[in-house]
Coordinates of C-alpha atoms in Angstrom, one line a residue:
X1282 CA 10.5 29.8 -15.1
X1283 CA 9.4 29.0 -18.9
X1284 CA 10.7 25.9 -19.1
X1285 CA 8.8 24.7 -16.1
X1286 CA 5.6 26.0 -17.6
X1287 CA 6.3 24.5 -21.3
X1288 CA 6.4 21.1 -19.2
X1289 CA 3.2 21.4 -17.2
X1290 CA 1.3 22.6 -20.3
X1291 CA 2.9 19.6 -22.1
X1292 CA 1.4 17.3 -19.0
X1293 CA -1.9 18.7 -19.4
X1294 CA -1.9 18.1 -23.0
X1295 CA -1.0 14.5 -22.5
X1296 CA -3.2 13.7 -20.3
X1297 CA -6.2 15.5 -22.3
X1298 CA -5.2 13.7 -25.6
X1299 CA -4.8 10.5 -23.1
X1300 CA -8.2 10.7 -21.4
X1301 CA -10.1 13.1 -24.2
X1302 CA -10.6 15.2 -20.8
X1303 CA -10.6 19.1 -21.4
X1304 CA -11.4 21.7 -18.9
X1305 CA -14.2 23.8 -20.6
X1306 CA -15.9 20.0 -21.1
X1307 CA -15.4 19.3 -17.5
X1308 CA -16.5 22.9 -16.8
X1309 CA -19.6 22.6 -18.6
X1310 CA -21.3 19.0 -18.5
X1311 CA -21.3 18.6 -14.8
X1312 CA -19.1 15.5 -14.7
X1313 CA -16.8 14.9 -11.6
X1314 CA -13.1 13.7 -12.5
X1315 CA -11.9 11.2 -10.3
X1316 CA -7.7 10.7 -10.7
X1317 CA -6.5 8.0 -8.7
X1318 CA -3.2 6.2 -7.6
X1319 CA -5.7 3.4 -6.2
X1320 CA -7.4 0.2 -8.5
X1321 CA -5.3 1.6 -11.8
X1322 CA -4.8 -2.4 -12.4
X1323 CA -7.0 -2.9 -15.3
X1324 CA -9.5 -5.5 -13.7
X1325 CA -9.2 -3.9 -10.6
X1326 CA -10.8 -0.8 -12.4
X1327 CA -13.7 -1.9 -14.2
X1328 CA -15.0 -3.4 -11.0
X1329 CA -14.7 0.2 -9.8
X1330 CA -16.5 1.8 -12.6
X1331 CA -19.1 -0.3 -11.8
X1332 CA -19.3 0.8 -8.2
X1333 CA -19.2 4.3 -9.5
X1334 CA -22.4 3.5 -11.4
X1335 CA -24.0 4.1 -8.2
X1336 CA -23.2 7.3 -7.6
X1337 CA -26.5 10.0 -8.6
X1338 CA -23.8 11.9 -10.6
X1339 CA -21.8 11.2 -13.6
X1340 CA -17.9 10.3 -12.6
X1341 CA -15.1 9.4 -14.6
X1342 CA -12.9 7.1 -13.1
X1343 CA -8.9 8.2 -14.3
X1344 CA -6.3 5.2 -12.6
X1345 CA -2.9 7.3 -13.0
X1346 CA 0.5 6.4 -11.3
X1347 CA 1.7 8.5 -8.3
X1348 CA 4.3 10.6 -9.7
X1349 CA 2.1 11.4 -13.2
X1350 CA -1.0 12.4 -10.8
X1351 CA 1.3 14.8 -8.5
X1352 CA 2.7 16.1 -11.7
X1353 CA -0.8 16.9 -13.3
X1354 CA -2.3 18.8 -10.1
X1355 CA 0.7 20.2 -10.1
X1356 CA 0.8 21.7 -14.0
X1357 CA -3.1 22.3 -13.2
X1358 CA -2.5 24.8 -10.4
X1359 CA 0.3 26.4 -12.6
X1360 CA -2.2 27.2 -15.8
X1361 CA -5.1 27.9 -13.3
X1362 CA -7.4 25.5 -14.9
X1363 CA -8.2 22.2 -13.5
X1364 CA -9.5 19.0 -15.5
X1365 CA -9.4 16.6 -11.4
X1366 CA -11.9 17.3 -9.3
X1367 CA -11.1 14.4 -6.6
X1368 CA -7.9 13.1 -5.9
X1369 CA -7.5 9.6 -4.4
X1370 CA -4.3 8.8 -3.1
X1371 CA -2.4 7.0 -0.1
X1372 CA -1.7 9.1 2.5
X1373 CA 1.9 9.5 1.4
X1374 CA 0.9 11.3 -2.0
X1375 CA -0.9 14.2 -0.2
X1376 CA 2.1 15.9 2.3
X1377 CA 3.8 17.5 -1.6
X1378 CA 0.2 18.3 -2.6
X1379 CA -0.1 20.2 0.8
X1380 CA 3.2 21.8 0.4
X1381 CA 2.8 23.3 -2.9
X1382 CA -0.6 24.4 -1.7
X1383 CA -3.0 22.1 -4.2
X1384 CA -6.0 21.3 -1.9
X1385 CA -9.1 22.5 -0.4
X1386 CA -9.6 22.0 3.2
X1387 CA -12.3 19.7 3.4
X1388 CA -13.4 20.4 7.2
X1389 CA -16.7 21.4 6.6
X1390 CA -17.2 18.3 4.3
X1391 CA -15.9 16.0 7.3
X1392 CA -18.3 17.5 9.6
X1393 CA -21.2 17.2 7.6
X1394 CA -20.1 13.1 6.6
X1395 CA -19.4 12.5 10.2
X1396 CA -23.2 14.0 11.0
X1397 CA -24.2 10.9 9.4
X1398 CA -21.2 8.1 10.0
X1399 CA -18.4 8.1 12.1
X1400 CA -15.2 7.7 10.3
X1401 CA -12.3 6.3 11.9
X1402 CA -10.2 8.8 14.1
X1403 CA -6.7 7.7 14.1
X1404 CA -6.9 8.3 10.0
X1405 CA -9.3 11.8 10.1
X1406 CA -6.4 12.9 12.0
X1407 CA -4.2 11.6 9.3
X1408 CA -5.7 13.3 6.8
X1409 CA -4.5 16.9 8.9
X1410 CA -1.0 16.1 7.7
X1411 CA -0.1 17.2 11.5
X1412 CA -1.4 20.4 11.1
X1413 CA -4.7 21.4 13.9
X1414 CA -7.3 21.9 11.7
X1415 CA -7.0 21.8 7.9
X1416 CA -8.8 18.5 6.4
X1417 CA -6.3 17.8 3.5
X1418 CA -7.7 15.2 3.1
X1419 CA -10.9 12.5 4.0
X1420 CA -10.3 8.8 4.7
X1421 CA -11.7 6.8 1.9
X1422 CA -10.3 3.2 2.4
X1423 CA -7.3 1.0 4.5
X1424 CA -5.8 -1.9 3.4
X1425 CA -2.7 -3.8 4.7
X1426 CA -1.0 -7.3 3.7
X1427 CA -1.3 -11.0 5.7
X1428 CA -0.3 -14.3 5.1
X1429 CA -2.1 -16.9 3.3
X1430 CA -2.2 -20.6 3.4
X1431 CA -3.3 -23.5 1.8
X1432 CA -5.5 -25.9 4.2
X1433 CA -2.7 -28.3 3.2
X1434 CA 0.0 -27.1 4.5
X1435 CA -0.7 -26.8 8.1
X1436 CA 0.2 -30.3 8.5
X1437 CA 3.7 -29.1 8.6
X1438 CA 3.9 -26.1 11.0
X1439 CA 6.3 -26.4 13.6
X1440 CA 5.1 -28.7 16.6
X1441 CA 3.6 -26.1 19.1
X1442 CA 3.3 -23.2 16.6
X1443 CA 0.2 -20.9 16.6
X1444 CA -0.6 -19.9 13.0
X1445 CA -1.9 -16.9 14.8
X1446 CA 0.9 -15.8 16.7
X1447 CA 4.2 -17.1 14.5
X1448 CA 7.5 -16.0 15.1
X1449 CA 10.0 -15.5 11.5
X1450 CA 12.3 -18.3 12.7
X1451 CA 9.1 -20.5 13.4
X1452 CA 8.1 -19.5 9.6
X1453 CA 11.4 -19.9 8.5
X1454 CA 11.2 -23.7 10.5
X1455 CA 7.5 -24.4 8.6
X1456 CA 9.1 -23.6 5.1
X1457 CA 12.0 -26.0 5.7
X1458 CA 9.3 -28.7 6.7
X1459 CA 7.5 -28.3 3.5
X1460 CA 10.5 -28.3 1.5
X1461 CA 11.5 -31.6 3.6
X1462 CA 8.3 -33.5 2.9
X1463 CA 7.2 -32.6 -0.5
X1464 CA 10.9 -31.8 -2.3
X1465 CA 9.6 -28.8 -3.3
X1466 CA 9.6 -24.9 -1.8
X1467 CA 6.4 -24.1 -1.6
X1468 CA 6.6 -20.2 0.2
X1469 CA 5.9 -17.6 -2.5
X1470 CA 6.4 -13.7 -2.6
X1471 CA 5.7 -11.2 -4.9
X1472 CA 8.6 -10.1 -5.7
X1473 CA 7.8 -8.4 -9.1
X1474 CA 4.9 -7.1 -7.2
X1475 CA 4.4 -5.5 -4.0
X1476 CA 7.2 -6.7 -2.2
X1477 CA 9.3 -4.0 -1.4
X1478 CA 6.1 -3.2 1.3
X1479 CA 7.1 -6.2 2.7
X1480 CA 11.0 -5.2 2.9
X1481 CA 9.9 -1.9 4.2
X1482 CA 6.5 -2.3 6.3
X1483 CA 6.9 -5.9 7.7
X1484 CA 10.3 -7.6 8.0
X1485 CA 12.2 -4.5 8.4
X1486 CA 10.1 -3.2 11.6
X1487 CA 10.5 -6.9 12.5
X1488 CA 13.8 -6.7 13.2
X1489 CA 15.0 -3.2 13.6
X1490 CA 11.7 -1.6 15.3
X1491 CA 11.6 0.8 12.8
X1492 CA 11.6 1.2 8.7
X1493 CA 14.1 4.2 7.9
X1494 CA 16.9 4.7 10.9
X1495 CA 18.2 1.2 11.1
X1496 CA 18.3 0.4 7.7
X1497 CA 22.2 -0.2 7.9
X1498 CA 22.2 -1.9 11.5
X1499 CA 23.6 -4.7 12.8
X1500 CA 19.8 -5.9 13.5
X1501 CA 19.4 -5.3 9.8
X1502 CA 22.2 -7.3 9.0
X1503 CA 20.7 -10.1 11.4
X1504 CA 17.5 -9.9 9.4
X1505 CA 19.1 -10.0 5.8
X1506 CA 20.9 -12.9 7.2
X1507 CA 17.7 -14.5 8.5
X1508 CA 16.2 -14.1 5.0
X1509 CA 19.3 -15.7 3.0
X1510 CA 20.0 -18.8 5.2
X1511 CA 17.2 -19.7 6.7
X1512 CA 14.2 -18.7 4.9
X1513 CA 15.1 -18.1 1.3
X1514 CA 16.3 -21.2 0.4
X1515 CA 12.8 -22.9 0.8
X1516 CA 11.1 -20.0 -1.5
X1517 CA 9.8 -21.2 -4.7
X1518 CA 12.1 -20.1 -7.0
X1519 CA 9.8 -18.3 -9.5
X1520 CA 8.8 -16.0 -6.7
X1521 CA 10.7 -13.1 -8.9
X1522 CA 8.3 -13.4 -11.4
X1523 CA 5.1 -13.1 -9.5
X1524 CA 3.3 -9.9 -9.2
X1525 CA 0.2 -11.1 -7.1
X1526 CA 0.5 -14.5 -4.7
X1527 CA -3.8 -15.3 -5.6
X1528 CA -3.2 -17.5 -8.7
X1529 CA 0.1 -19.6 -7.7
X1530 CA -1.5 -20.1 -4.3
X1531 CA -4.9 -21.4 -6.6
X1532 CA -2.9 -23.5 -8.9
X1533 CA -1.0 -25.1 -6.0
X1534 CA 2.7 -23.5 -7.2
X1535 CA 2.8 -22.1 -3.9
X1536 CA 0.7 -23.7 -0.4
X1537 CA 2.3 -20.4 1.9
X1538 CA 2.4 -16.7 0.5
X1539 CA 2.4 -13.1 1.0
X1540 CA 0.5 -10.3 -0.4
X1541 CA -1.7 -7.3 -0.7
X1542 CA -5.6 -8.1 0.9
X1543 CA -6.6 -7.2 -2.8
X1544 CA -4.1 -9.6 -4.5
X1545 CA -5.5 -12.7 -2.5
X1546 CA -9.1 -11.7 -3.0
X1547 CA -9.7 -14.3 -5.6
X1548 CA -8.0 -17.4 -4.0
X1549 CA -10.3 -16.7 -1.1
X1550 CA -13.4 -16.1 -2.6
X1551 CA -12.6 -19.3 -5.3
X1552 CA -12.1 -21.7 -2.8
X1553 CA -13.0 -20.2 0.9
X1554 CA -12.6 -23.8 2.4
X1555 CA -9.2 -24.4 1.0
X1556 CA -7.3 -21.1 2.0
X1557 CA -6.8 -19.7 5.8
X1558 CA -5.6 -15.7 6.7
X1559 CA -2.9 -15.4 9.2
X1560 CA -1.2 -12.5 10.8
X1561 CA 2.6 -11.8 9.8
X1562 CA 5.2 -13.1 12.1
X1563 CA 7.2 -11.4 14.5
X1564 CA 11.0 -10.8 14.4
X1565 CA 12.9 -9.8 18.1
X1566 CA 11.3 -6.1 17.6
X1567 CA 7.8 -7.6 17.5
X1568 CA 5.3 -7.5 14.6
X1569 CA 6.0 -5.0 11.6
X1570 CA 3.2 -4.2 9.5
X1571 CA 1.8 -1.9 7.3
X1572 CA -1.6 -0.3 7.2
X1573 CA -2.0 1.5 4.0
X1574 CA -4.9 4.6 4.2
X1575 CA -6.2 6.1 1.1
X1576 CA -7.5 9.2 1.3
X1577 CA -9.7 12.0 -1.2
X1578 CA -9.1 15.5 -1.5
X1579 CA -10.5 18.3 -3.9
X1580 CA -7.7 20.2 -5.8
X1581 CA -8.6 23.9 -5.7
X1582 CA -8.5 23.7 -9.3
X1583 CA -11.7 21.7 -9.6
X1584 CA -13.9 22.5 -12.0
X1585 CA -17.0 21.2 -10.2
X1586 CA -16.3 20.9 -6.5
X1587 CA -20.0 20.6 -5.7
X1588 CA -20.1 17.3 -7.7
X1589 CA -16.3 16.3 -6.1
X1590 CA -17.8 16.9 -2.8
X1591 CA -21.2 14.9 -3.7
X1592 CA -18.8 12.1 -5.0
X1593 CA -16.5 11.6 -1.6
X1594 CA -20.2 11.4 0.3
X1595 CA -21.1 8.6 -2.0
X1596 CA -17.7 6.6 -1.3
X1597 CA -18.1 7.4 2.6
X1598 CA -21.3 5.5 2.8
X1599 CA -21.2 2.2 4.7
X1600 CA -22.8 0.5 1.7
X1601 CA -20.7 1.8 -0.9
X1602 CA -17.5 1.0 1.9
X1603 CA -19.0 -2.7 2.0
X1604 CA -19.6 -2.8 -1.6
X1605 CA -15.5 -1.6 -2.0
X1606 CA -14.7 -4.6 0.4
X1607 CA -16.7 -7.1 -1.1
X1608 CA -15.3 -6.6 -4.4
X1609 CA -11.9 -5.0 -4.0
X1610 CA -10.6 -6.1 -1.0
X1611 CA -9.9 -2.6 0.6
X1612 CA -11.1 -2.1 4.0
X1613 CA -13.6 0.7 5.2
X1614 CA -12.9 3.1 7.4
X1615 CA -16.4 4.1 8.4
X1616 CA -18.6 2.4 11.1
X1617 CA -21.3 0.1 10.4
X1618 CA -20.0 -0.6 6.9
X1619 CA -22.8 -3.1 5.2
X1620 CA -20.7 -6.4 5.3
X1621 CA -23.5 -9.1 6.6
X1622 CA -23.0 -10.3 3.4
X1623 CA -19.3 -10.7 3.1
X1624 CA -18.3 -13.9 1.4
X1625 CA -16.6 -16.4 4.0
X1626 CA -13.1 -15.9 2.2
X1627 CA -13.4 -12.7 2.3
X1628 CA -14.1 -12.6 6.3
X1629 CA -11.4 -14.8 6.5
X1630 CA -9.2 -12.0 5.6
X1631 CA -10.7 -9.4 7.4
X1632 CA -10.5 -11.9 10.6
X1633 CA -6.4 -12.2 9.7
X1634 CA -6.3 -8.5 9.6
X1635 CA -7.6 -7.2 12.7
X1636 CA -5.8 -9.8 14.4
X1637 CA -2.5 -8.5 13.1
X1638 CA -3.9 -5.1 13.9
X1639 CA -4.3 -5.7 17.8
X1640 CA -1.4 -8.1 18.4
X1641 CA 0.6 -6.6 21.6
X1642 CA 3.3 -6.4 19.8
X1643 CA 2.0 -4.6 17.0
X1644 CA 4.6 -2.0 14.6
X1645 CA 2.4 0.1 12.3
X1646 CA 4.9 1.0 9.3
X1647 CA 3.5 3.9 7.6
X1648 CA 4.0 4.3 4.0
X1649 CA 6.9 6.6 3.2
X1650 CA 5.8 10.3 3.6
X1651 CA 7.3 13.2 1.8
X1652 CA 8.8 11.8 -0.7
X1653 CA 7.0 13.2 -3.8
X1654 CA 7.2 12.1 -7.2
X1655 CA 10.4 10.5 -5.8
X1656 CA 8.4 7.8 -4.1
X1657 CA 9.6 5.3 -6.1
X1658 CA 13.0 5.6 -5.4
X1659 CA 12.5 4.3 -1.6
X1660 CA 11.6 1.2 -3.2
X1661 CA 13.7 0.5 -5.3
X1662 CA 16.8 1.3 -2.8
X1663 CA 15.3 -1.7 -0.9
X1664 CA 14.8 -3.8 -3.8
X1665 CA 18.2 -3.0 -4.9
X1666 CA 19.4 -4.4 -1.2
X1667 CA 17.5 -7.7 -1.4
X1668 CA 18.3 -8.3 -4.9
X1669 CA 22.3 -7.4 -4.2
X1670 CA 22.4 -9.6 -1.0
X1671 CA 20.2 -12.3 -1.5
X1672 CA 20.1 -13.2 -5.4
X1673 CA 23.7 -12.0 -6.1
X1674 CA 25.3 -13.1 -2.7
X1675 CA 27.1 -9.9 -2.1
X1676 CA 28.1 -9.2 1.5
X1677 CA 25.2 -7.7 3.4
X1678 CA 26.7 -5.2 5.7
X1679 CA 29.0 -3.2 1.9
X1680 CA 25.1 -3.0 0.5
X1681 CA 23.7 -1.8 3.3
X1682 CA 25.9 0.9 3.4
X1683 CA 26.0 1.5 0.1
X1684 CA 22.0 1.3 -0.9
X1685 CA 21.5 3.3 3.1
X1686 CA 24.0 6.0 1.2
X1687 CA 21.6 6.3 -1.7
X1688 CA 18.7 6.6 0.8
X1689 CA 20.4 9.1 2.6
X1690 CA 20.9 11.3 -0.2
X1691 CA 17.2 10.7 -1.0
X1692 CA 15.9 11.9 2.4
X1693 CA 18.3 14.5 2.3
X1694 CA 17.4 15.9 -1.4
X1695 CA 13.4 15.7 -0.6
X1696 CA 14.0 16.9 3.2
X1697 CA 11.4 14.0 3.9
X1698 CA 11.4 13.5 8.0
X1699 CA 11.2 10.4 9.8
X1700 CA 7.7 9.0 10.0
X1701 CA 6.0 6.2 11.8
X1702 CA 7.3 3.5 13.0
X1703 CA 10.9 5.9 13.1
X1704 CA 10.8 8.4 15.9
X1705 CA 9.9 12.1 14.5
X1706 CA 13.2 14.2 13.3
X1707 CA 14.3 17.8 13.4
X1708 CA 14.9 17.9 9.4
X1709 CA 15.0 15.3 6.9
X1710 CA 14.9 11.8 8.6
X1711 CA 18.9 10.6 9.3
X1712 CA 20.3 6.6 9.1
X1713 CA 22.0 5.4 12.1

């Protein structure tokens, strides 16, 4: 229809006045194009750029939001002339690029990266997007979120707790101590960060076993109860104004916390002896957490796929994986990655994180899948919940079923199925 083609063309013309991209330059100069959802935090992407200077090519580096990068391949594919030549996204961005039919399949390009390294299966097989054997995409990085604490505060965990093996009440029970013997609440969240991932990948899985289906159930309520008598009260209070946990746990604002591995990067590598990693509690469900994959694909509107494809062989090398690690905090997904000289903080971390990994009782919470451009609405459903129920004390069971209504109609509209930890659906994924 014309005025879906006025818009696209209008995209493209933002993002060329934006980025001074254009396709003939692209075209023409040999450059790759690298769009990506990932390190588009403005520290966070000059460390990159320097990690790209390593790379025999010339690369751009473009940090976009989801929804603007699906909407650019998207107008790209509609004018026939591409300015991206990789994409780098988490593994939920790629199922509406693989619907609308955006991407190369990068099979060969596996085969020849896994001549050399051997990339992790469980996310190769990811990167299928269920089909048999179209490569929509090839794993570039993990990452996931863990607890945090401050050497200090161990003094008042729970007599008998394992750091390494907490339950939420015994969490719950350590925050109350602090609160206790300091007078102050000392747990922090993210909550203008990251948090809804921990609504949706840790606390919800916790307690209901899933992140979708029960998100109205009497365990839910159970859980949204758990968080606004017995754990909220001993949260610092300007936990709604942080977006990552690293400098209030530095400062001392905060001696427990929560966030991204990336986010807590500099409190670990600051002060290594005065911060330790932990694995997430467990609820009555067992262990909820979320490992996030990032992945790369090649557009089939790329205007120099050689150079895209010379570019994902660069970031699947175990030094450039190490290097990513090192200095970003995201996790490689290829063997042998060069990390002898990972800083003790940093190992810390990636100690905390493969223990969470291989606990028993383990819930991988995938990131929502196939919701689009309308990602973003999935979070802020469960932001709306915690924010209704525990900062404006309205009864837990009328949000839930009126924010699960919203998601329903969500899921519905985007005929998104159920995905991991939820059981698989017939159609998009239903509430209980």
């Amino acid at each position: 229809m014309p005025h879906k083609r006025l818009r696209s063309l209008a995209i493209i013309l933002l993002v060329v006045a934006l980025t001074g991209i254009g396709g003939v330059l692209a075209q023409s100069d040999g450059k790759v194009t690298f769009l990506s959802t990932q390190f588009n935090v403005v520290e966070e992407s000059d460390t990159f750029r320097e990690i790209l200077t390593g790379f025999g090519g010339e690369a751009e580096f473009i940090p976009s939001e989801e929804g603007p990068a699906i909407d650019l391949l998207r107008a790209e594919s509609e004018s026939g002339e591409g300015t991206t030549d990789v994409i780098g996204a988490l593994h939920g961005t790629f199922p509406p690029l693989a619907n609308d039919d955006l991407l190369f399949d990068l099979t060969d390009l596996l085969n020849t990266i896994e001549a050399d390294y051997d990339l992790n299966d469980a996310y190769v097989e990811l990167g299928k997007l269920g089909t048999e054997d179209y490569q929509y995409y090839i794993p570039w990085m993990q990452a996931t979120y863990v607890m945090a604490a401050n050497v200090d505060a161990l003094q008042y965990l729970p007599e008998g707790a394992d750091i390494n093996a907490l339950t939420w009440d015994q969490f719950a029970e350590w925050s109350k101590n602090i609160y206790d013997q300091t007078g102050e609440a000392k747990v922090g969240f993210p909550v203008k960060g990251l948090f809804h991932r921990f609504l949706e990948g840790y606390i919800y899985p916790s307690y209901t076993g899933g992140m979708v289906t029960g998100f109205k159930s009497p365990e839910a309520v159970t859980m949204f109860e758990f968080l606004r008598d017995d754990l909220w009260p001993y949260v610092h209070p300007q936990s709604i104004n942080y977006d990552f946990m690293q400098q209030p746990l530095l400062s001392g604002e905060v001696l427990v916390a929560f966030d991204h591995t990336a986010r807590l990067r500099d409190a670990f590598e600051q002060e290594p002896d005065q911060f330790v990693a932990f694995p997430a509690p467990s609820g009555p469900a067992g262990l909820g957490y979320m490992p996030v994959v990032v992945g790369l694909g090649i557009p089939y509107t790329s205007p120099n796929p050689d150079g895209a494809e010379a570019l994902i062989q660069y970031l699947s090398e175990p030094s450039t994986q190490g290097t990513v690690l090192a200095n970003l905090g995201f996790f490689p997904v290829v063997a042998g990655a060069e990390i002898s000289d990972l800083s003790a903080g940093m190992q810390k971390i990636a100690d905390a994180v493969q223990s969470q990994a291989t606990t028993e009782t383990a819930i991988p919470a995938l990131l929502p899948v196939g919701l689009g451009e309308r990602g973003g609405e999935i979070n802020e459903i469960y932001r709306n919940a915690f924010t209704r129920i525990i900062q404006d004390g309205e009864d837990i069971q009328t949000v839930l079923d009126e924010e699960g209504a919203s998601l329903q109609s969500l899921l519905d509209e985007t005929g998104a199925p159920c995905w991991v930890p939820d059981a698989p659906s017939e159609g998009p994924c239903q509430l209980q």
